[in-house]
C-alpha atoms as an extended CHARMM CRD file, in Angstrom:
* protein
*
        85  EXT
         1         1  MET       CA             19.6430000000      -12.3140000000       18.1490000000  PROA      1               0.0000000000
         2         2  ASN       CA             17.3910000000      -12.0390000000       15.1830000000  PROA      2               0.0000000000
         3         3  ARG       CA             14.5680000000       -9.4720000000       16.1380000000  PROA      3               0.0000000000
         4         4  LYS       CA             12.4690000000       -9.6820000000       12.9080000000  PROA      4               0.0000000000
         5         5  LYS       CA              9.7200000000       -7.3440000000       12.8990000000  PROA      5               0.0000000000
         6         6  GLU       CA              6.0820000000       -9.1770000000       12.7480000000  PROA      6               0.0000000000
         7         7  VAL       CA              4.0770000000       -8.9000000000        9.4010000000  PROA      7               0.0000000000
         8         8  PRO       CA              0.7510000000       -7.2930000000       10.0400000000  PROA      8               0.0000000000
         9         9  SER       CA             -2.2050000000       -9.6360000000        9.1900000000  PROA      9               0.0000000000
        10        10  MET       CA             -4.3370000000       -8.1420000000        6.6300000000  PROA      10              0.0000000000
        11        11  ASP       CA             -7.0680000000      -10.6660000000        7.3750000000  PROA      11              0.0000000000
        12        12  ARG       CA             -7.0140000000       -9.6230000000       10.6240000000  PROA      12              0.0000000000
        13        13  TRP       CA             -7.0810000000       -5.7930000000       10.1190000000  PROA      13              0.0000000000
        14        14  LEU       CA             -9.6130000000       -6.3190000000        7.6520000000  PROA      14              0.0000000000
        15        15  LYS       CA            -11.8070000000       -8.2870000000        9.9680000000  PROA      15              0.0000000000
        16        16  GLU       CA            -11.5070000000       -5.8680000000       12.6570000000  PROA      16              0.0000000000
        17        17  ALA       CA            -12.0790000000       -2.4950000000       10.2220000000  PROA      17              0.0000000000
        18        18  LYS       CA            -15.2300000000       -4.3290000000        8.7460000000  PROA      18              0.0000000000
        19        19  MET       CA            -16.7930000000       -4.2660000000       12.5710000000  PROA      19              0.0000000000
        20        20  HSD       CA            -15.6770000000       -0.9180000000       12.9990000000  PROA      20              0.0000000000
        21        21  GLU       CA            -18.8200000000        1.3690000000       13.5970000000  PROA      21              0.0000000000
        22        22  SER       CA            -17.5380000000        3.3970000000       10.6400000000  PROA      22              0.0000000000
        23        23  ALA       CA            -17.5550000000        0.3360000000        8.3620000000  PROA      23              0.0000000000
        24        24  PRO       CA            -21.0180000000        1.3360000000        6.6440000000  PROA      24              0.0000000000
        25        25  LEU       CA            -18.9540000000        4.4260000000        5.5450000000  PROA      25              0.0000000000
        26        26  VAL       CA            -16.5060000000        2.7900000000        3.7420000000  PROA      26              0.0000000000
        27        27  GLY       CA            -16.5080000000        1.3170000000       -0.0430000000  PROA      27              0.0000000000
        28        28  MET       CA            -13.2160000000       -0.2030000000       -0.2200000000  PROA      28              0.0000000000
        29        29  TYR       CA            -10.2660000000       -1.1010000000        1.9650000000  PROA      29              0.0000000000
        30        30  LEU       CA             -7.3680000000       -0.8050000000       -0.5770000000  PROA      30              0.0000000000
        31        31  VAL       CA             -4.0260000000       -2.7630000000        0.4930000000  PROA      31              0.0000000000
        32        32  HSD       CA             -0.8060000000       -3.7870000000       -1.9400000000  PROA      32              0.0000000000
        33        33  ASN       CA              0.7820000000       -7.0280000000       -0.9240000000  PROA      33              0.0000000000
        34        34  GLY       CA              4.0180000000       -5.9480000000       -1.8850000000  PROA      34              0.0000000000
        35        35  THR       CA              4.5130000000       -8.0220000000       -5.2160000000  PROA      35              0.0000000000
        36        36  VAL       CA              7.0040000000       -7.1240000000       -7.2120000000  PROA      36              0.0000000000
        37        37  ARG       CA              6.4010000000       -9.0260000000      -10.8620000000  PROA      37              0.0000000000
        38        38  GLU       CA              9.1460000000      -10.9890000000      -12.8070000000  PROA      38              0.0000000000
        39        39  THR       CA              8.4800000000       -9.1370000000      -16.4380000000  PROA      39              0.0000000000
        40        40  ALA       CA             10.5110000000       -5.5980000000      -16.7170000000  PROA      40              0.0000000000
        41        41  ARG       CA              8.0810000000       -2.5930000000      -17.4460000000  PROA      41              0.0000000000
        42        42  ASP       CA             10.2830000000       -2.2200000000      -20.8210000000  PROA      42              0.0000000000
        43        43  ARG       CA              9.5430000000       -5.7820000000      -21.8970000000  PROA      43              0.0000000000
        44        44  VAL       CA              5.8640000000       -5.0950000000      -21.5610000000  PROA      44              0.0000000000
        45        45  ARG       CA              5.4440000000       -1.7480000000      -22.7550000000  PROA      45              0.0000000000
        46        46  SER       CA              8.3960000000       -1.1760000000      -25.4350000000  PROA      46              0.0000000000
        47        47  MET       CA              8.2670000000       -4.8420000000      -26.3940000000  PROA      47              0.0000000000
        48        48  ASP       CA             12.0050000000       -4.8940000000      -25.5070000000  PROA      48              0.0000000000
        49        49  GLU       CA             12.5090000000       -8.5990000000      -25.4660000000  PROA      49              0.0000000000
        50        50  THR       CA             16.3500000000       -8.0520000000      -24.2460000000  PROA      50              0.0000000000
        51        51  ALA       CA             14.8170000000       -6.3950000000      -20.9690000000  PROA      51              0.0000000000
        52        52  LYS       CA             15.7580000000       -8.9430000000      -18.2930000000  PROA      52              0.0000000000
        53        53  PRO       CA             13.7920000000      -10.3020000000      -15.4680000000  PROA      53              0.0000000000
        54        54  VAL       CA             13.0930000000       -8.5200000000      -12.3620000000  PROA      54              0.0000000000
        55        55  THR       CA             15.1290000000       -9.9950000000       -9.4650000000  PROA      55              0.0000000000
        56        56  GLY       CA             14.6580000000       -7.2630000000       -6.8720000000  PROA      56              0.0000000000
        57        57  MET       CA             13.4010000000       -3.4350000000       -6.2230000000  PROA      57              0.0000000000
        58        58  GLU       CA             14.7440000000       -0.6250000000       -4.5880000000  PROA      58              0.0000000000
        59        59  PHE       CA             12.2160000000        1.6420000000       -2.6590000000  PROA      59              0.0000000000
        60        60  SER       CA             12.4000000000        4.8540000000       -1.3190000000  PROA      60              0.0000000000
        61        61  TYR       CA             10.1770000000        7.9930000000       -0.4800000000  PROA      61              0.0000000000
        62        62  ASP       CA              9.9560000000       11.6120000000        0.8250000000  PROA      62              0.0000000000
        63        63  GLN       CA              8.0430000000       11.3320000000        4.4220000000  PROA      63              0.0000000000
        64        64  GLU       CA              6.9340000000       15.1410000000        3.8220000000  PROA      64              0.0000000000
        65        65  LYS       CA              5.6270000000       14.6940000000        0.5540000000  PROA      65              0.0000000000
        66        66  VAL       CA              3.6430000000       11.2890000000        1.9370000000  PROA      66              0.0000000000
        67        67  ASP       CA              2.3720000000       13.1920000000        4.9820000000  PROA      67              0.0000000000
        68        68  ARG       CA              1.1210000000       16.1260000000        2.8550000000  PROA      68              0.0000000000
        69        69  ALA       CA             -0.6210000000       13.3470000000        0.4990000000  PROA      69              0.0000000000
        70        70  ILE       CA             -2.1130000000       11.7910000000        3.4190000000  PROA      70              0.0000000000
        71        71  GLU       CA             -3.5040000000       15.1110000000        4.6230000000  PROA      71              0.0000000000
        72        72  ASP       CA             -4.8990000000       16.2690000000        1.4080000000  PROA      72              0.0000000000
        73        73  THR       CA             -6.6050000000       12.9040000000        0.9420000000  PROA      73              0.0000000000
        74        74  TYR       CA             -8.2580000000       13.2570000000        4.6300000000  PROA      74              0.0000000000
        75        75  ASN       CA             -9.9600000000       16.6870000000        3.4060000000  PROA      75              0.0000000000
        76        76  LEU       CA            -11.8310000000       15.3050000000        0.3940000000  PROA      76              0.0000000000
        77        77  PRO       CA            -15.3310000000       14.9190000000        0.4380000000  PROA      77              0.0000000000
        78        78  GLY       CA            -16.4560000000       10.8630000000        1.0980000000  PROA      78              0.0000000000
        79        79  ILE       CA            -12.9120000000       10.0890000000        2.4900000000  PROA      79              0.0000000000
        80        80  TYR       CA            -13.2130000000        8.6950000000        6.0200000000  PROA      80              0.0000000000
        81        81  ILE       CA            -10.5520000000        7.6030000000        8.6260000000  PROA      81              0.0000000000
        82        82  PHE       CA            -10.4920000000        4.4330000000       10.1810000000  PROA      82              0.0000000000
        83        83  GLY       CA            -11.2540000000        4.8100000000       13.8570000000  PROA      83              0.0000000000
        84        84  SER       CA            -12.2400000000        8.4460000000       13.6440000000  PROA      84              0.0000000000
        85        85  GLY       CA            -15.8500000000        7.7150000000       14.0200000000  PROA      85              0.0000000000
């Protein structure tokens, strides 16, 4: 059985977020659609014409560093947590 995780709808999430009581405090909702460009960074920045097109990407992260960055961000003035009221 193939159990694929359902991709969340950004349109649905944004609609819900904009209806929340904290919406007037929000200046921007930032999302990344996960698209990887085909043009290699070296080709663009270093004008390296031999750089091959990008065909994939490996992604990893340090969960402790991510959690720390999120916590630090929540402590900045003007940052509001969706759903915190």
